[in-house]
XYZ file of C-alpha atoms in Angstrom:
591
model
C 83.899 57.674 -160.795
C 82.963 54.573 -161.197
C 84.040 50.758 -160.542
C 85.458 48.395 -163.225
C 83.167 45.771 -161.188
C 81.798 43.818 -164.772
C 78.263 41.476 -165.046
C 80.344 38.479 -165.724
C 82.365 39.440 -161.974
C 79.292 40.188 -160.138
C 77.759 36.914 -161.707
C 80.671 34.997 -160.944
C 81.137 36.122 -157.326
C 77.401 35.095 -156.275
C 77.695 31.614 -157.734
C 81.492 31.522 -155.819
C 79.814 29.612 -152.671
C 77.724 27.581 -154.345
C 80.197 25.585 -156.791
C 79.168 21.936 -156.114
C 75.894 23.146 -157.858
C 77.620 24.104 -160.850
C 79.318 21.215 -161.041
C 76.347 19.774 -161.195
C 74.766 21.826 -163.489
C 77.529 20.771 -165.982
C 77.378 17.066 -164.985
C 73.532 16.947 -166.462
C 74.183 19.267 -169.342
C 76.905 16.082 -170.566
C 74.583 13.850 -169.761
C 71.541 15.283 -171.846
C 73.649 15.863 -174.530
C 74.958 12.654 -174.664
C 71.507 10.936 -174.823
C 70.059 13.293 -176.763
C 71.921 12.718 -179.491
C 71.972 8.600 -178.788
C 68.001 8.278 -179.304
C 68.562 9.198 -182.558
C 70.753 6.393 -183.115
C 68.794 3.899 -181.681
C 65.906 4.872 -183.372
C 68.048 4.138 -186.361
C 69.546 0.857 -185.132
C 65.535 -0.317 -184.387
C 64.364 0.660 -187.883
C 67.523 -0.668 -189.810
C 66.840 -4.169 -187.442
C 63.025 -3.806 -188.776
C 63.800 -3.112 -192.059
C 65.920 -6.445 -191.688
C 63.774 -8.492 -190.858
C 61.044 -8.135 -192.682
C 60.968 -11.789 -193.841
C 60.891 -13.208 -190.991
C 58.430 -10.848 -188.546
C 58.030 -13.489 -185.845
C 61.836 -13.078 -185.323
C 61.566 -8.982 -185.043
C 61.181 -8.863 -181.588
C 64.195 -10.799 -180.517
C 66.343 -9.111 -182.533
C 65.050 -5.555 -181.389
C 63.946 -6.117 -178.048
C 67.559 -5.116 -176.368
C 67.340 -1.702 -178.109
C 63.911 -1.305 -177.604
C 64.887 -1.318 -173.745
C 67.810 0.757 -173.925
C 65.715 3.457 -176.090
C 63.366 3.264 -172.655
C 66.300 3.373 -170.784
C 68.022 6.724 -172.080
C 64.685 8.527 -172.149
C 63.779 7.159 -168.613
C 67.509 8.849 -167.720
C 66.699 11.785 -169.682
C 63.841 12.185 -167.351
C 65.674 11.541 -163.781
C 68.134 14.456 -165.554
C 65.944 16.877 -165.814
C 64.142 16.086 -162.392
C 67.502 16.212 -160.846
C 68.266 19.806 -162.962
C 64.819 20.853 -161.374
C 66.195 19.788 -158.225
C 69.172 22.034 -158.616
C 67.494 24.447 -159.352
C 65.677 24.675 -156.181
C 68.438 24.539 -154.183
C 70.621 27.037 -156.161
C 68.161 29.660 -157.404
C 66.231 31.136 -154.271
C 69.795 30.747 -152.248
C 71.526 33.359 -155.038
C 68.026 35.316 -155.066
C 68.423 36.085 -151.369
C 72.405 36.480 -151.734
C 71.597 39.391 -154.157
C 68.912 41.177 -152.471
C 71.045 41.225 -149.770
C 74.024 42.224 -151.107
C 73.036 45.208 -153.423
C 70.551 46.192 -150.154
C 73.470 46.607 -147.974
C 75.508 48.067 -150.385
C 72.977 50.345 -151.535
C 72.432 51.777 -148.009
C 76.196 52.305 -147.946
C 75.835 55.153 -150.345
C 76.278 58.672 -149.062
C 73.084 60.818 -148.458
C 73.879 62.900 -151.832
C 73.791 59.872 -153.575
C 70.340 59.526 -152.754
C 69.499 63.114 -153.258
C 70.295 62.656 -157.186
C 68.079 59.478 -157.652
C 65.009 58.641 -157.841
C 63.990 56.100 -155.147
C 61.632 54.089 -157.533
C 64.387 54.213 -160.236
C 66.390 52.240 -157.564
C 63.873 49.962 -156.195
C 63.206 49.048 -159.660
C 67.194 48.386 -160.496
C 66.692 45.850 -157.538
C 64.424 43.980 -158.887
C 65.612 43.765 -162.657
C 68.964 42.295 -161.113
C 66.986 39.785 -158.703
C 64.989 38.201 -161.809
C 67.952 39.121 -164.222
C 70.721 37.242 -162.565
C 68.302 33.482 -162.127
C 67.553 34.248 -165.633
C 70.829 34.541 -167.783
C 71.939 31.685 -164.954
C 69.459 29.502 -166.697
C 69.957 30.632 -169.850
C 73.577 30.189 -169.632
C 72.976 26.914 -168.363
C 70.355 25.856 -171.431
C 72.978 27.720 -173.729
C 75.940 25.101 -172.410
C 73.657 21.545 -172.673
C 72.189 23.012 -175.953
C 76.298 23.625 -177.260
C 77.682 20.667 -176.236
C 74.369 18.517 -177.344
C 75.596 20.137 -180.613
C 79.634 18.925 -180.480
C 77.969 15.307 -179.283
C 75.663 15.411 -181.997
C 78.022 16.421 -185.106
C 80.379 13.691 -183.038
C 78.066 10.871 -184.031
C 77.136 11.561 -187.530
C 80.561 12.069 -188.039
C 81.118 8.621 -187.791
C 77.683 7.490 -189.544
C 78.314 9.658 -192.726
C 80.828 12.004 -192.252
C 79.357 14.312 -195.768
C 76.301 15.000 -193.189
C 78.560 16.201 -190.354
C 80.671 18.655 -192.503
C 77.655 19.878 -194.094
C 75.592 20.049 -190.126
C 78.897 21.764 -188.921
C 78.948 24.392 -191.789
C 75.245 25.509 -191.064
C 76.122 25.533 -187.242
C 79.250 27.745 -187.631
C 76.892 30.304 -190.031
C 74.064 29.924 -188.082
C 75.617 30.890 -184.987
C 77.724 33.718 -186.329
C 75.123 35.793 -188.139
C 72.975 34.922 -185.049
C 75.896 36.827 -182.678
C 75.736 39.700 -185.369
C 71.837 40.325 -184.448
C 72.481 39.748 -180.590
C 74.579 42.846 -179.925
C 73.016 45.105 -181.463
C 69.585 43.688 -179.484
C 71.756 43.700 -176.068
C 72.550 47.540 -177.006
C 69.195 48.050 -177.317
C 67.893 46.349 -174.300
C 70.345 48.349 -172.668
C 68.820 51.599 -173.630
C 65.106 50.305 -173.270
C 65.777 49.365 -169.441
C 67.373 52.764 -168.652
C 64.261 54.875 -170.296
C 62.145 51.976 -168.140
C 63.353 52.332 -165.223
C 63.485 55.999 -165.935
C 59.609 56.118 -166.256
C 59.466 53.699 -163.006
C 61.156 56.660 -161.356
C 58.391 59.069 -162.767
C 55.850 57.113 -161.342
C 56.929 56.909 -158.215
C 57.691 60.690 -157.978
C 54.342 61.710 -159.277
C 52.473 59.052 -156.675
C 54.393 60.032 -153.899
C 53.784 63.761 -154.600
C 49.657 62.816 -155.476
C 48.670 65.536 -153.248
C 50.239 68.007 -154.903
C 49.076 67.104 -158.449
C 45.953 67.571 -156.437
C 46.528 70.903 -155.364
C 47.537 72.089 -158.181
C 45.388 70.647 -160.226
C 47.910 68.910 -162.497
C 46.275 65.686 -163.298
C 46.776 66.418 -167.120
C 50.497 67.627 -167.195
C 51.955 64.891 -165.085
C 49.822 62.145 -167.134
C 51.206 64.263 -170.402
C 54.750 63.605 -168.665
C 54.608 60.288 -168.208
C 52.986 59.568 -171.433
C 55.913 61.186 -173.313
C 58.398 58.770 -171.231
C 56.347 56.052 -172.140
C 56.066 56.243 -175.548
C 60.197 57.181 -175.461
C 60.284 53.591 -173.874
C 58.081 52.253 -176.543
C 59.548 53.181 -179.238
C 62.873 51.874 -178.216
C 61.144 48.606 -177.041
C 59.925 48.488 -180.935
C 63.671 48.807 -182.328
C 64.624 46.073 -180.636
C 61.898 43.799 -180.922
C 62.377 44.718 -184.715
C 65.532 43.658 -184.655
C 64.588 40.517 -183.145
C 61.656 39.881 -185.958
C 64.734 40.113 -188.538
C 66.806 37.726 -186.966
C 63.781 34.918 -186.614
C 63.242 35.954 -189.943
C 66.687 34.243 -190.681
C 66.433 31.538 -188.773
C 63.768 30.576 -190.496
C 65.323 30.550 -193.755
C 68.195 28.471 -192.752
C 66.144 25.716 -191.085
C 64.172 25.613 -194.631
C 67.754 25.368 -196.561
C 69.245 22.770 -194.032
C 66.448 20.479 -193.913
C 65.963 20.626 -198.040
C 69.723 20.017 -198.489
C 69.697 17.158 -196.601
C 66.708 15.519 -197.771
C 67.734 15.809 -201.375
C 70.788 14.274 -200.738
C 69.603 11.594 -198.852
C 66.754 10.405 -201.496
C 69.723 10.607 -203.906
C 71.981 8.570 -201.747
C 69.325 6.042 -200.850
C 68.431 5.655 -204.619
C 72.117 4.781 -204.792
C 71.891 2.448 -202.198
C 74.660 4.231 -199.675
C 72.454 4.822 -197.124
C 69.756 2.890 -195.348
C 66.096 3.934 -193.837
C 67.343 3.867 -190.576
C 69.983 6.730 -191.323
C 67.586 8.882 -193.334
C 65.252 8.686 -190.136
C 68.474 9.465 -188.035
C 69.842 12.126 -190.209
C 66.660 14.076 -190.530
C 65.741 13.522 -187.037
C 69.171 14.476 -185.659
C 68.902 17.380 -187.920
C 65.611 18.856 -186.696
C 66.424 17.954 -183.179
C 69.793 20.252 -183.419
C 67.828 22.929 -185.064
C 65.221 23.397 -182.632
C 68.418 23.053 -179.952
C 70.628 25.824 -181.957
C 66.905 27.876 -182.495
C 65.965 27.515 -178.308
C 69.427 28.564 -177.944
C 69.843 31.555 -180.497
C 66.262 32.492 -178.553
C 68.179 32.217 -175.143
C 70.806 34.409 -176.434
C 67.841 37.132 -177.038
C 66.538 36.362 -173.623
C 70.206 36.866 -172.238
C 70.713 40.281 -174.324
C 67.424 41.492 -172.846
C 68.451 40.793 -169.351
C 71.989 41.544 -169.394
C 71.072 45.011 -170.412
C 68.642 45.197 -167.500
C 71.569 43.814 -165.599
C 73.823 46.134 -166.564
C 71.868 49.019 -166.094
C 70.993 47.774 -162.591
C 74.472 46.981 -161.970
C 75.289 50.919 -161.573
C 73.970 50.956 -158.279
C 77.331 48.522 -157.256
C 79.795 50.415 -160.027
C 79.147 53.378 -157.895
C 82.105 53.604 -155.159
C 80.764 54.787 -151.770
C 81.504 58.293 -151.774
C 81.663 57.754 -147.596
C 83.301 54.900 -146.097
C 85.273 53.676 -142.649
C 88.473 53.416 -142.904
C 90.156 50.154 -142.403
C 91.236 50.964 -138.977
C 88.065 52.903 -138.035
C 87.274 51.832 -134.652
C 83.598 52.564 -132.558
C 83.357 56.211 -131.018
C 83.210 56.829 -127.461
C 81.603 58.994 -126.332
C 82.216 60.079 -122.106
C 81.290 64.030 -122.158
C 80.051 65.387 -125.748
C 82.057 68.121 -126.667
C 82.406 68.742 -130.654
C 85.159 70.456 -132.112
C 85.250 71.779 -135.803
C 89.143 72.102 -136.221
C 89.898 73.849 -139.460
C 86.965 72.764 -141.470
C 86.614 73.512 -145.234
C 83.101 72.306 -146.909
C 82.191 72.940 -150.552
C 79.038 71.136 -152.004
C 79.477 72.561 -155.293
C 83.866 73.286 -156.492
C 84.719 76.227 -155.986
C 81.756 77.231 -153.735
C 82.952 76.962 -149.912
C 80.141 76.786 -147.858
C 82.631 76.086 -144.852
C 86.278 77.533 -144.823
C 88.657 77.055 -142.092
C 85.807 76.964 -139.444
C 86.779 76.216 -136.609
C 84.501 76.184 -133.339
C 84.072 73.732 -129.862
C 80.653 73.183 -128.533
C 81.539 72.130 -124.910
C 80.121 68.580 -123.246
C 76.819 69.395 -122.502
C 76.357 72.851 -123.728
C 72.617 73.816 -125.369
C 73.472 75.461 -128.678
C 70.845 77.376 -130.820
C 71.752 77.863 -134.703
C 70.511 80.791 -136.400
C 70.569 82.245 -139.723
C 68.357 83.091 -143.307
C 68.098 80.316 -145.397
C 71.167 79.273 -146.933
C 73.552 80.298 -144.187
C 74.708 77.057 -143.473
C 72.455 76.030 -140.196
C 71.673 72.341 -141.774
C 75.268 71.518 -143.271
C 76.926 72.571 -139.605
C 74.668 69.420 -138.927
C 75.033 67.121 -141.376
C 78.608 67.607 -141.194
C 78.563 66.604 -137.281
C 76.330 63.556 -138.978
C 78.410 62.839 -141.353
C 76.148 62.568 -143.987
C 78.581 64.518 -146.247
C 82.557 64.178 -145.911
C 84.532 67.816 -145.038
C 87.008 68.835 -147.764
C 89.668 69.536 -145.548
C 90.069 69.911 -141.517
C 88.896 67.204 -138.817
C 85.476 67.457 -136.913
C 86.194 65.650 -133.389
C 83.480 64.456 -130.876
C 85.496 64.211 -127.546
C 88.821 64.227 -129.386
C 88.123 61.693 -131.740
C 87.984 62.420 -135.435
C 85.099 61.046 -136.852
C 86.455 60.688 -139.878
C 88.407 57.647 -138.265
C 85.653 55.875 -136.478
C 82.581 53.847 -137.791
C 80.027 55.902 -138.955
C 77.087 53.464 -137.404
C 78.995 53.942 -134.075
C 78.896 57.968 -134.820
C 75.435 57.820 -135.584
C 74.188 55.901 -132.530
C 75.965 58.519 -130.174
C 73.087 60.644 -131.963
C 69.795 61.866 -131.743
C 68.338 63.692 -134.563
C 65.234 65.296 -134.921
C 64.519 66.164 -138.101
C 62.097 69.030 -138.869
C 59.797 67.174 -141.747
C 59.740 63.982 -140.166
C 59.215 60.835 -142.833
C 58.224 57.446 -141.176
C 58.449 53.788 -142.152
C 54.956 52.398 -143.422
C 54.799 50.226 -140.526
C 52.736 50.287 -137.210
C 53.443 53.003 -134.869
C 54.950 50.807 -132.427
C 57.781 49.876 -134.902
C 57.711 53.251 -135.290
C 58.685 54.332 -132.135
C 60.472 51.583 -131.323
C 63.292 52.042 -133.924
C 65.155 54.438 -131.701
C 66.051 51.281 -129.652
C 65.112 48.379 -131.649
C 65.911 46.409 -128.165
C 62.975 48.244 -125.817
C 60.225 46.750 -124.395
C 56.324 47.483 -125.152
C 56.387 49.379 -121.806
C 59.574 51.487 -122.127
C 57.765 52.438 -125.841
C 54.623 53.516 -124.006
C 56.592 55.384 -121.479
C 58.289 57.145 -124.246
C 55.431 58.037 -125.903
C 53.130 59.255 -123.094
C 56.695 61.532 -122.261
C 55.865 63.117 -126.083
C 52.723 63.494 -125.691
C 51.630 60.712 -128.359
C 49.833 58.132 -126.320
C 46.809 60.295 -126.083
C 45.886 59.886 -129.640
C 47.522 56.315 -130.296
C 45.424 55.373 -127.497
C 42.081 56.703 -129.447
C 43.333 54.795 -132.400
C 41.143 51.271 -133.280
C 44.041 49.312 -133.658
C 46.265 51.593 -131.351
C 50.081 50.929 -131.351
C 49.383 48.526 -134.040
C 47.913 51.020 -136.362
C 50.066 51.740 -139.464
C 50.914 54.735 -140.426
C 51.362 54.824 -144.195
C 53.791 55.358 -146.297
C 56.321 58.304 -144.975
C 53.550 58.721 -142.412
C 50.796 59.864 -144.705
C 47.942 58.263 -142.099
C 49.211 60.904 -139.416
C 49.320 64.785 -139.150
C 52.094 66.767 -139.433
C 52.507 67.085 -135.571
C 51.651 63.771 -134.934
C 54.457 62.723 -136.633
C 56.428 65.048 -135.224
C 55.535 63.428 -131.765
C 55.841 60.190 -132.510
C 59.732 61.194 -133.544
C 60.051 63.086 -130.388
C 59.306 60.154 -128.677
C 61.207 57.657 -130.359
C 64.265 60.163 -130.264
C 63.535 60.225 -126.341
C 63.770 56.121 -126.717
C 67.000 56.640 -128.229
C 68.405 58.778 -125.100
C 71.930 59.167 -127.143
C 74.567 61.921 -125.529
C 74.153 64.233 -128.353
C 70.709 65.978 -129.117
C 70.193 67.499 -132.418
C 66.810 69.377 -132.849
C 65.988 70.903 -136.603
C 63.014 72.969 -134.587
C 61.262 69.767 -133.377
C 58.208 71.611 -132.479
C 57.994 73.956 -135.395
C 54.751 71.305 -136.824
C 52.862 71.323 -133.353
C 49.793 73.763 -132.208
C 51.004 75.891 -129.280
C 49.341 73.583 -126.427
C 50.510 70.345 -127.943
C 54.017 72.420 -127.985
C 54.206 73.145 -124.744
C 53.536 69.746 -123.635
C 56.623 68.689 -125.593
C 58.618 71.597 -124.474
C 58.853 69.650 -120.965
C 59.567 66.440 -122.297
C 62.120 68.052 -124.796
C 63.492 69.962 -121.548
C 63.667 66.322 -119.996
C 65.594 65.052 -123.215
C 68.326 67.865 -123.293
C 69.465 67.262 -119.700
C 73.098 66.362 -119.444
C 73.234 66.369 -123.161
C 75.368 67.964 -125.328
C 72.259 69.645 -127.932
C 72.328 71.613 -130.811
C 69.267 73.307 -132.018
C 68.168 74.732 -135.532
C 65.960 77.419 -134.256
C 62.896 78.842 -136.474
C 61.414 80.071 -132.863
C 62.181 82.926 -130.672
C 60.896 80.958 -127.380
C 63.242 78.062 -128.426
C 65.879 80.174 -127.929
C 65.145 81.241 -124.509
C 66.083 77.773 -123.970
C 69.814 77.857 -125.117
C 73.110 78.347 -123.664
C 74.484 79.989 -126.356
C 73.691 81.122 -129.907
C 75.363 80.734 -133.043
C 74.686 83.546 -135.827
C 75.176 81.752 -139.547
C 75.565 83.868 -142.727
C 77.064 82.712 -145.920
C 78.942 79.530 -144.130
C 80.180 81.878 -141.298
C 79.771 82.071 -138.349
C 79.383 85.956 -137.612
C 77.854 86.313 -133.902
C 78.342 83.979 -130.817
C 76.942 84.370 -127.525
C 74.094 84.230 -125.196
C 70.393 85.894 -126.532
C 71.053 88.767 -124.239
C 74.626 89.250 -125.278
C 73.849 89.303 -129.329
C 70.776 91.520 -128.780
C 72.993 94.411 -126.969
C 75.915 94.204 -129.369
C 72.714 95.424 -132.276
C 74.112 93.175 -135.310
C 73.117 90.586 -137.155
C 70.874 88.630 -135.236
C 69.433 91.773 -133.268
C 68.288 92.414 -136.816
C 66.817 89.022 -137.556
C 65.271 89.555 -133.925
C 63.479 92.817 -135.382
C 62.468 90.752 -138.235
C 60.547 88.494 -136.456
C 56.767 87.556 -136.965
C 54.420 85.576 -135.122
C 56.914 84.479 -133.542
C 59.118 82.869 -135.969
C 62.586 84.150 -137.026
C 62.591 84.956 -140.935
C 64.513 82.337 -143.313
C 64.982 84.953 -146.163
C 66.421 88.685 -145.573
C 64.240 91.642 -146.150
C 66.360 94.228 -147.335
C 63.965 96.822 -147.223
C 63.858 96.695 -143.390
């Protein structure tokens, strides 16, 4: 579902605080237009005085000196205008840049986690950026487009009352020009539209096949994925070419009706002057008006091109805030507190897919401080018990309560920070280590970060590092090995120190001395915690107070290791199953 939220709204509601600017903006577009079409006139009034004096030259200069000076005048104004538009500029411009990137950041971030599990993160990146330039662009074009429109009404204005026959004839190639000129620019905004979708589209690609280079590597896949990109490309290419055709054809009239215009009205005015009706100072003002509104009508048919091509951009990037957040607090949501820990799954139904429960009426409490192992083939619902406790996904039906307290009705950052989660493949930010760690408490000292990481074992081989806890890390953590990342989120998880624990086998990536080392810290962590643990190893479960069996969204076995091993089902199977020490993630049906 999407939004009704429009380009014009969006526009509209970032230039909303900054109105005294647009005033302003309007305030200089009158005043250019008014002297822009004056000079003109003056022009004519000093060649007409010439003309008149051409007797008596030593008398020229009195009689045209006073508009001489006011000709200096209005282009000395015209000047301080468009300093003063620059001006405006500066002040309005980078504020609404920063307004935006802010805006569609946070709101961005406010999607849902399957949001960003059906988009490509350079696709969105790249939407960001098209509406940061796009916005400051069809601003100023809109602006050019309004000086440039009423330059035009000021213009016909004042040869309306020098020779009205010029005026009616200027307003009739306006009118035409303008209309055929609309029936070009939506077709070219259509086709913008499509070009920025198959472009950002190909952004995506790129991103996806860069972040995945090792891989391509791997596999050896240089060719395909160049192949695939090439074919995206040349998709974009060829729509890029139907629009810029489309452009070509509309230049192509412009330039015929600039030919006709200006031909028109310098037969009639040789046959008018030969006629005596009009003087040399209005054939200079006439043709000179007349060129001056055609390049103002031709910048702004090319501004309405520049304004198709970026309001498709713009619109394309705008889906990012059409899409409603599929999770959101309610109105009333207030922080969660949390005292003990317990979680309760009260009649939970889950589906990701309709008509596929994952989750039906579950319902299950995980006492205050209780060590719970999940277990289970792939599939069986280990990592959505989780995410639902998260809240990374919303439950169909049913509450899940932490201490009583739906979560559901508080704020999810205030869920979230009762929370430690450990993932299994664990991404980090391309910034220095010490960053790093320190985002599980963006508050701690250097010392409580070091004390942190020597607890998970990570301070030996930061400490080896040249630029030690200022080393980055590269992007998701490329610079680092698997279990050193997996260490350095151990210890900023132990930073963290929230009441609930959740472990997605945080020692699964580590070599079995490393391991044990982090066993004891992890040991440290759990105490007085209320932690749940998806388990891939049989000595994590030693660990645990109790054991949850997961098949097919149910939960079919609960109790301690010894318990499920006597009663011989399900997971006394999966414990048969084992090898090297790992439980298995698929069934083998032949055992």
């Amino acid at each position: 579902m999407k939004t009704a939220l429009s380009l014009n709204h969006f526009i509209l509601q970032a230039l909303r605080p900054y109105k005294h600017y647009v005033f302003m903006f309007v305030f200089i577009a009158l005043y250019w237009a008014i002297n822009n079409a004056l000079a003109p006139y003056i022009l004519k009034i000093i060649i007409d005085t010439v003309v008149a004096h051409e007797g008596s030259r030593p008398e020229v200069w009195d009689a045209v000196r006073p508009y001489v000076l006011f000709y200096i005048a209005l282009w000395i104004g015209i000047a301080f205008d468009m300093r003063l538009l620059d001006w405006v500029k500066l002040r309005l411009f980078p504020s609404i840049r920063q307004d935006l990137m802010n805006k569609m950041f946070d709101y961005l971030t406010g999607h849902s986690y399957r949001y960003f599990q059906n988009n490509f993160a350079g696709s969105l990146s790249n939407k960001i950026g098209d509406m940061h330039s796009g916005v400051i662009t069809i601003l100023t074009t809109l602006d050019d487009a309004f000086a440039q429109f009423l330059g035009l009404i000021v213009a016909i204005g004042m040869m309306l009352l020098v020779h009205p026959l010029f005026a009616v004839i200027l307003l009739g190639w306006a009118v035409s020009f303008l209309c055929i000129s609309y029936y070009f620019f939506r077709p070219i905004q259509n086709l913008s539209h499509i070009f920025s979708t198959t472009r950002t589209k190909v952004f995506g690609q790129w991103v996806d096949s860069i972040s995945n280079i090792a891989n391509i590597r791997l596999f050896s896949r240089n060719t395909y994925e160049s192949q695939r990109i090439r074919d995206s490309v040349a998709e974009a290419v060829s729509q890029d070419r139907a629009m810029e055709w489309m452009i070509i054809k509309m230049r192509i009239f412009w330039d015929i009706s600039i030919i006709v215009l200006i031909s028109v009205n310098i037969l009639l005015l040789v046959n008018m002057y030969q006629n005596n009706q009009v003087s040399i100072g209005d054939f200079s003002f006439i043709i000179s008006l007349s060129i001056s509104i055609f390049y103002n009508l031709w910048y702004l048919a090319s501004q309405f091109v520049t304004f198709a091509e970026e309001a498709g951009k713009c619109k394309q990037a705008l889906s990012i805030m059409e899409m409603p957040h599929e999770i959101v607090d309610k109105k009333e949501a207030k922080p969660l507190l949390v005292k003990e820990g317990q979680i309760e799954f009260h009649d939970v139904t889950f589906h990701y897919h309709e008509g596929v429960h994952l989750f039906k009426n579950k319902n299950i409490i995980i006492p205050a401080r209780q060590k719970v192992g999940l277990v289970g083939f792939s599939g069986s619902g280990k990592s959505t018990f989780v995410n639902l406790i998260l809240r990374l996904f919303d439950v169909e039906s049913g509450q899940i309560r932490i201490d009583g307290q739906d979560i559901a009705a508080v704020t999810q950052n205030s869920l979230r920070e009762q929370i430690t989660m450990i993932p299994q493949d664990t991404t980090l930010f391309h910034r220095s280590l010490l960053e790093n760690i320190r985002y599980g408490c963006v508050t701690a000292s250097d010392e409580a970060v070091i004390t942190a990481s020597k607890m998970a074992h990570c301070h030996e081989f930061v400490s080896q590092l040249k630029e030690g806890y200022e080393s980055l890390v590269g992007e998701r953590g490329i610079k680092l090995s698997g279990g050193q990342r997996q260490r350095i989120a151990v210890a900023r998880a132990m930073l963290k120190n929230a009441p609930i624990l959740i472990l997605d086998e945080a020692t699964s990536a580590l070599d079995s001395v490393t391991e044990k080392y982090i066993q004891d810290g992890l040991h440290t962590l759990m105490q007085d915690k209320t932690t749940i643990v998806i388990a891939h190893r049989l000595s994590t479960l030693s660990q645990m107070d109790r054991i949850l069996v997961f098949n097919a969204g149910y939960i079919i076995e609960d109790g301690t290791h010894e318990e499920l091993i006597q009663a011989k089902g399900h997971y006394a199977h999966m414990w048969q199953m084992q090898a090297g020490g790992f439980l298995p993630e698929q069934e083998n049906n032949d055992s």
